[in-house]
Tab-separated table of C-alpha atoms in Angstrom:
chain	number	residue	atom	x	y	z
A	1	MET	CA	0.000	0.000	0.000
A	2	LYS	CA	1.469	3.341	-1.095
A	3	THR	CA	0.537	6.762	0.161
A	4	CYS	CA	-2.403	8.499	-1.502
A	5	LEU	CA	-0.656	11.845	-1.138
A	6	THR	CA	1.418	13.035	-4.084
A	7	LYS	CA	3.923	15.716	-3.146
A	8	ASN	CA	4.095	16.899	-6.759
A	9	THR	CA	0.722	18.652	-6.489
A	10	VAL	CA	1.044	20.068	-2.961
A	11	LYS	CA	0.707	23.839	-2.603
A	12	TYR	CA	1.833	26.360	-0.007
A	13	GLY	CA	-0.865	27.593	2.358
A	14	TYR	CA	-3.828	26.018	4.109
A	15	ILE	CA	-7.523	25.186	3.794
A	16	ASN	CA	-9.395	26.153	6.960
A	17	GLU	CA	-12.340	24.468	8.698
A	18	TYR	CA	-14.799	26.208	6.373
A	19	GLY	CA	-13.126	25.101	3.165
A	20	SER	CA	-11.570	28.472	2.411
A	21	VAL	CA	-8.183	28.285	0.695
A	22	PHE	CA	-5.466	30.579	2.026
A	23	PRO	CA	-2.334	30.482	-0.171
A	24	VAL	CA	-0.375	32.325	2.518
A	25	GLN	CA	1.394	31.663	5.780
A	26	GLY	CA	-0.843	30.382	8.556
A	27	PRO	CA	-1.654	31.947	11.939
A	28	SER	CA	1.242	32.420	14.371
A	29	SER	CA	3.647	32.433	11.397
A	30	THR	CA	3.113	28.697	10.825
A	31	ASP	CA	4.011	27.347	7.401
A	32	TYR	CA	1.487	24.881	5.983
A	33	ASN	CA	0.995	22.881	2.818
A	34	TYR	CA	-2.271	21.585	1.416
A	35	SER	CA	-2.934	18.748	-0.992
A	36	ASP	CA	-4.793	18.467	-4.241
A	37	TYR	CA	-8.099	16.534	-4.339
A	38	ILE	CA	-7.503	12.946	-3.219
A	39	PRO	CA	-10.203	10.418	-4.253
A	40	VAL	CA	-11.854	8.631	-1.321
A	41	THR	CA	-14.894	6.462	-0.610
A	42	ALA	CA	-17.562	7.426	1.924
A	43	GLY	CA	-17.372	5.248	5.022
A	44	GLY	CA	-13.739	4.340	4.418
A	45	THR	CA	-11.051	4.790	7.063
A	46	LEU	CA	-7.909	6.870	6.465
A	47	ARG	CA	-4.831	7.542	8.530
A	48	ALA	CA	-1.964	9.990	8.234
A	49	SER	CA	1.517	9.407	9.576
A	50	ASN	CA	1.643	12.897	11.121
A	51	THR	CA	-0.877	15.339	12.569
A	52	LEU	CA	-3.166	16.978	10.009
A	53	ARG	CA	-4.200	20.554	10.731
A	54	PHE	CA	-7.312	20.088	8.604
A	55	ALA	CA	-8.935	17.349	6.533
A	56	SER	CA	-11.468	18.885	4.145
A	57	PHE	CA	-14.081	16.751	2.398
A	58	TYR	CA	-15.779	17.389	-0.953
A	59	ASN	CA	-18.578	15.820	-2.984
A	60	SER	CA	-18.318	14.487	-6.543
A	61	SER	CA	-18.526	18.046	-7.883
A	62	LYS	CA	-15.677	19.066	-5.565
A	63	VAL	CA	-18.010	21.207	-3.476
A	64	PHE	CA	-16.911	21.516	0.167
A	65	ILE	CA	-18.911	19.379	2.621
A	66	SER	CA	-17.163	19.406	5.996
A	67	SER	CA	-13.800	19.220	7.682
A	68	LEU	CA	-11.900	17.807	10.637
A	69	SER	CA	-9.342	19.761	12.663
A	70	ASN	CA	-6.146	18.633	14.364
A	71	VAL	CA	-6.418	15.023	13.226
A	72	THR	CA	-4.016	12.763	15.138
A	73	THR	CA	-5.560	9.308	14.611
A	74	SER	CA	-7.417	7.417	11.905
A	75	PHE	CA	-10.646	9.003	10.671
A	76	VAL	CA	-13.736	7.985	8.723
A	77	VAL	CA	-14.744	9.582	5.425
A	78	PRO	CA	-18.221	11.149	5.848
A	79	ALA	CA	-21.283	10.288	3.775
A	80	GLY	CA	-21.350	11.912	0.350
A	81	ALA	CA	-17.633	12.595	0.242
A	82	LYS	CA	-15.687	11.722	-2.916
A	83	PHE	CA	-12.511	13.713	-2.250
A	84	VAL	CA	-10.376	14.916	0.643
A	85	ARG	CA	-7.767	17.665	0.801
A	86	ILE	CA	-5.406	17.715	3.746
A	87	THR	CA	-3.521	20.596	5.371
A	88	PHE	CA	-0.362	19.847	7.328
A	89	ALA	CA	2.741	21.547	8.702
A	90	GLN	CA	5.298	22.147	5.973
A	91	GLY	CA	7.914	20.239	7.959
A	92	PHE	CA	5.910	17.026	7.511
A	93	LEU	CA	5.945	17.143	3.715
A	94	THR	CA	8.950	14.909	3.072
A	95	ASN	CA	7.755	11.901	5.080
A	96	LEU	CA	3.982	12.367	5.319
A	97	GLN	CA	1.810	9.557	4.024
A	98	LEU	CA	-1.963	9.170	3.912
A	99	VAL	CA	-3.138	5.581	3.643
A	100	ASP	CA	-6.296	3.542	3.503
A	101	GLY	CA	-7.044	1.781	6.786
A	102	ALA	CA	-6.460	2.333	10.489
A	103	TYR	CA	-2.847	1.136	10.513
A	104	LEU	CA	0.322	2.633	9.098
A	105	PRO	CA	2.503	0.428	6.870
A	106	ALA	CA	6.130	1.021	6.013
A	107	ARG	CA	6.428	4.298	4.144
A	108	LYS	CA	6.295	4.214	0.338
A	109	ASP	CA	6.128	7.113	-2.092
A	110	TYR	CA	3.022	7.841	-4.131
A	111	THR	CA	2.796	6.169	-7.536
A	112	ASN	CA	0.219	6.109	-10.301
A	113	VAL	CA	-1.068	2.727	-11.445
A	114	LEU	CA	-2.432	2.148	-14.916
A	115	ALA	CA	-6.158	1.399	-14.989
A	116	SER	CA	-7.373	-1.756	-16.708
A	117	ALA	CA	-10.173	0.161	-18.446
A	118	LEU	CA	-11.485	3.665	-18.975
A	119	SER	CA	-14.604	4.848	-17.155
A	120	ASP	CA	-16.695	3.924	-20.214
A	121	GLY	CA	-15.397	0.350	-20.134
A	122	THR	CA	-12.858	0.685	-22.953
A	123	PRO	CA	-9.988	-1.737	-22.205
A	124	LEU	CA	-6.486	-0.334	-21.866
A	125	ARG	CA	-3.388	-2.073	-23.116
A	126	VAL	CA	0.279	-1.190	-22.633
A	127	PRO	CA	2.132	-0.798	-25.965
A	128	GLY	CA	4.843	-3.428	-26.137
A	129	ASN	CA	7.673	-1.013	-26.818
A	130	ILE	CA	7.083	0.857	-23.540
A	131	ILE	CA	8.316	-2.027	-21.381
A	132	LEU	CA	11.723	-3.655	-21.793
A	133	THR	CA	10.581	-7.236	-21.383
A	134	ASP	CA	14.132	-8.609	-21.300
A	135	SER	CA	14.601	-6.926	-17.895
A	136	LEU	CA	11.111	-7.703	-16.592
A	137	ALA	CA	11.028	-9.953	-13.505
A	138	LEU	CA	7.831	-11.983	-13.145
A	139	ASP	CA	6.614	-13.224	-9.764
A	140	PHE	CA	4.300	-16.173	-10.401
A	141	VAL	CA	3.163	-16.200	-6.764
A	142	GLN	CA	2.058	-12.571	-6.929
A	143	GLN	CA	0.359	-13.267	-10.245
A	144	GLY	CA	-1.575	-16.093	-8.614
A	145	LEU	CA	-0.269	-18.901	-10.823
A	146	LEU	CA	1.385	-20.680	-7.906
A	147	VAL	CA	-0.204	-21.488	-4.540
A	148	PRO	CA	1.298	-22.954	-1.344
A	149	GLY	CA	0.388	-26.366	-0.004
A	150	VAL	CA	-0.793	-27.252	3.495
A	151	ASN	CA	2.223	-25.687	5.185
A	152	LEU	CA	2.092	-21.901	4.851
A	153	TYR	CA	5.430	-21.324	6.619
A	154	ASN	CA	8.213	-20.857	4.095
A	155	ARG	CA	11.435	-21.913	5.818
A	156	TYR	CA	13.437	-20.829	2.784
A	157	THR	CA	12.723	-17.131	3.401
A	158	ILE	CA	13.142	-16.900	7.181
A	159	ALA	CA	15.672	-14.513	8.720
A	160	ALA	CA	17.681	-14.583	11.922
A	161	GLY	CA	16.190	-12.441	14.678
A	162	TYR	CA	12.755	-11.841	16.127
A	163	ILE	CA	9.708	-9.567	15.906
A	164	ASP	CA	8.702	-8.497	19.408
A	165	GLU	CA	5.308	-7.763	20.956
A	166	SER	CA	5.393	-4.192	19.596
A	167	GLY	CA	6.109	-5.293	16.036
A	168	VAL	CA	9.736	-4.153	16.172
A	169	ILE	CA	12.116	-6.305	14.128
A	170	HIS	CA	15.339	-7.230	15.938
A	171	PRO	CA	17.607	-8.770	13.276
A	172	GLY	CA	20.482	-11.125	13.937
A	173	GLY	CA	21.417	-13.396	16.771
A	174	SER	CA	21.277	-17.162	17.044
A	175	THR	CA	18.240	-17.671	19.286
A	176	TYR	CA	15.317	-17.067	16.935
A	177	PHE	CA	14.245	-16.881	13.305
A	178	TYR	CA	11.256	-14.941	12.000
A	179	SER	CA	9.149	-15.632	8.937
A	180	ASP	CA	8.208	-13.520	5.976
A	181	PHE	CA	4.580	-12.340	5.690
A	182	ILE	CA	2.251	-15.354	5.653
A	183	PRO	CA	-1.090	-14.603	3.922
A	184	VAL	CA	-4.121	-15.479	6.066
A	185	THR	CA	-7.884	-15.076	5.873
A	186	PRO	CA	-9.493	-12.637	8.341
A	187	SER	CA	-11.186	-14.334	11.333
A	188	ALA	CA	-9.789	-17.765	10.350
A	189	VAL	CA	-7.945	-20.056	12.783
A	190	TYR	CA	-4.376	-21.213	12.117
A	191	THR	CA	-2.467	-23.951	13.926
A	192	LEU	CA	1.257	-24.479	14.485
A	193	ASN	CA	2.809	-27.895	15.034
A	194	LEU	CA	5.538	-26.353	17.243
A	195	GLY	CA	5.306	-23.588	19.820
A	196	ALA	CA	6.242	-20.051	18.734
A	197	ARG	CA	7.746	-17.177	20.723
A	198	PHE	CA	5.832	-14.413	18.930
A	199	ILE	CA	3.140	-14.185	16.260
A	200	ALA	CA	2.692	-10.726	14.766
A	201	LEU	CA	-0.577	-9.802	13.015
A	202	TYR	CA	-0.736	-7.342	10.112
A	203	ALA	CA	-3.404	-5.467	8.161
A	204	LYS	CA	-3.991	-5.729	4.413
A	205	ASN	CA	-1.406	-3.011	3.803
A	206	LYS	CA	1.062	-4.968	5.991
A	207	ALA	CA	0.831	-2.475	8.825
A	208	PHE	CA	1.378	-3.989	12.266
A	209	ILE	CA	-1.791	-4.579	14.322
A	210	ARG	CA	-0.756	-6.525	17.426
A	211	SER	CA	1.112	-9.637	18.447
A	212	LEU	CA	0.902	-12.749	20.577
A	213	ALA	CA	3.824	-13.356	22.916
A	214	ASP	CA	4.786	-16.244	25.164
A	215	SER	CA	8.116	-16.398	26.969
A	216	LEU	CA	7.627	-20.173	27.299
A	217	GLN	CA	7.335	-20.457	23.516
A	218	ASN	CA	4.047	-22.355	23.539
A	219	ILE	CA	1.959	-20.412	21.011
A	220	THR	CA	0.398	-23.081	18.797
A	221	SER	CA	-2.746	-21.324	17.552
A	222	VAL	CA	-3.792	-17.916	16.317
A	223	THR	CA	-7.115	-16.510	15.163
A	224	ALA	CA	-6.686	-13.757	12.604
A	225	ASP	CA	-8.402	-10.498	13.500
A	226	ALA	CA	-11.252	-9.301	11.301
A	227	ASP	CA	-8.824	-6.893	9.590
A	228	CYS	CA	-5.786	-9.193	9.601
A	229	TYR	CA	-4.436	-10.463	6.268
A	230	PHE	CA	-0.878	-11.497	7.219
A	231	ILE	CA	1.031	-12.986	10.126
A	232	ARG	CA	4.748	-13.362	10.856
A	233	VAL	CA	6.010	-16.053	13.207
A	234	THR	CA	9.075	-15.901	15.455
A	235	ILE	CA	10.320	-19.385	16.289
A	236	GLN	CA	13.244	-20.826	18.230
A	237	THR	CA	16.198	-21.629	15.985
A	238	ALA	CA	16.046	-25.357	16.747
A	239	ARG	CA	12.431	-25.449	15.554
A	240	SER	CA	12.804	-23.138	12.578
A	241	THR	CA	13.219	-25.824	9.900
A	242	ASP	CA	10.422	-28.109	11.165
A	243	LEU	CA	7.609	-25.619	11.755
A	244	GLN	CA	4.270	-26.040	10.021
A	245	VAL	CA	1.599	-23.327	9.963
A	246	GLU	CA	-1.717	-24.414	8.510
A	247	ARG	CA	-5.293	-23.260	8.390
A	248	GLY	CA	-7.628	-25.018	10.800
A	249	SER	CA	-7.864	-25.883	14.466
A	250	SER	CA	-5.715	-29.028	14.400
A	251	SER	CA	-2.243	-29.854	13.141
A	252	THR	CA	-1.768	-32.514	10.471
A	253	ALA	CA	1.278	-34.472	9.331
A	254	TYR	CA	4.224	-32.242	8.480
A	255	GLU	CA	4.718	-31.185	4.867
A	256	ASP	CA	7.628	-29.112	3.670
A	257	PHE	CA	6.691	-25.741	2.209
A	258	ALA	CA	6.214	-25.905	-1.553
A	259	TYR	CA	4.277	-24.206	-4.329
A	260	SER	CA	2.030	-25.870	-6.884
A	261	LEU	CA	0.233	-24.612	-9.949
A	262	ILE	CA	-3.316	-23.507	-9.269
A	263	SER	CA	-5.813	-26.247	-10.087
A	264	GLN	CA	-8.180	-23.927	-11.945
A	265	LEU	CA	-8.787	-20.303	-12.834
A	266	PRO	CA	-11.505	-18.325	-11.014
A	267	ASP	CA	-13.935	-19.028	-13.885
A	268	GLY	CA	-13.465	-22.783	-13.441
A	269	THR	CA	-11.081	-23.370	-16.334
A	270	PRO	CA	-8.816	-26.279	-15.284
A	271	VAL	CA	-5.026	-25.957	-15.242
A	272	ASN	CA	-3.196	-29.089	-16.390
A	273	GLY	CA	-0.689	-30.273	-13.828
A	274	GLY	CA	-2.216	-28.012	-11.202
A	275	ALA	CA	-2.592	-28.738	-7.508
A	276	SER	CA	-5.345	-31.148	-6.496
A	277	SER	CA	-6.801	-28.474	-4.264
A	278	GLY	CA	-6.359	-24.750	-4.305
A	279	SER	CA	-5.192	-24.150	-0.748
A	280	GLY	CA	-3.915	-20.660	-1.493
A	281	VAL	CA	-5.984	-17.510	-1.655
A	282	VAL	CA	-6.515	-16.472	-5.280
A	283	PRO	CA	-5.089	-12.951	-5.662
A	284	ASP	CA	-7.250	-10.100	-6.876
A	285	PHE	CA	-5.061	-10.019	-9.983
A	286	LEU	CA	-6.858	-13.054	-11.362
A	287	ARG	CA	-10.274	-11.624	-10.604
A	288	GLY	CA	-9.569	-8.588	-12.778
A	289	TRP	CA	-6.839	-6.006	-12.666
A	290	ARG	CA	-7.170	-3.899	-9.549
A	291	GLY	CA	-5.268	-0.987	-11.046
A	292	CYS	CA	-6.669	2.486	-10.740
A	293	GLU	CA	-5.935	5.694	-12.584
A	294	LYS	CA	-4.893	7.221	-9.292
A	295	HIS	CA	-4.716	5.530	-5.921
A	296	THR	CA	-8.168	5.791	-4.347
A	297	CYS	CA	-8.115	5.752	-0.550
A	298	ALA	CA	-10.824	3.156	0.005
C-alpha cells in the first residue's frame, strides 16, 4: 500500500475548517501545505503518519462538505464525500503519508497505477515497446499462478532475529528466526505444530496490528483479526526448519513448504498439472486487474 498523497501537487498555504483556501502563511507564522483533491470512498477509514491541521471533504462536484481539525488518529470519510484535501505543517511534507485503513505500513512514495479500463469500459493495453521485457522480472506467486500447499510457513525465506510484541524487528542473533509475511484469511484459525515465541498480526497493507507473545514459547494457535491479512512467526532456531503453519484448528502431518500450480482459474477453467486443491488464496489479480488511474483511498 502506497501513500495516496502526491507531493508533486502540494501547494503552499492552508484550507481552513470552512473550506476556504489561504495560499499564505498560517496563523502564528506557521508554514502549511495543502494537498490536491484525493479520491476517497464514503465510510472508508484513512490515517496519516503525522498530525493533520485540517482534513477537508468534498462531494463528486468538488463542493466543500465538511472538515476535521487537528487530526491525530485514523478518521472515517463522511457520507457523500468523494474527495479529501489535507492541510499539514510544511515540515511534515517529506515523510507524510496518507493511507487507507487504520494502521500505518512502512512508508512508500506515491505512484500512479495504470487502470485496466477507462470509465466507459474501454480496455487499456500497454504498448509493447514501452516495457523492456528482457529486464522484466515476473513473480508467479504474486500473479496467482502458484499457490502454497498445506504448510504456509516458508522456511526458505526466514531470517535470523525476532519480531517483538510491539512489532519491532530485531535482526540477527542465534536464538530465533522470524518468517516472511504469511497470507491469512481474516477471522480464520491457524495452527502451528511447534510452539512459537511471537506471532505478529498485520493489516492488508502490511501495517502492524498486534502480536501474541509467550516467553515459554508455547503459542500453537492464532485466530486472525477481522482486519488481519498477514502474520509473521518468530520461532526458536532449533524449531525453525520443522515448523508447520496451517489453516484449521488441528495440526496434520508435516509437509515441507512448496508451491504448486493452481488447479483452476476463477472461472473454473482447469489448469493441467495443477494442484489437487487450491489451498492458497486467489489474488485479486486473477479476478480482474485492480489498477486504478490514481490511488483511491478506500
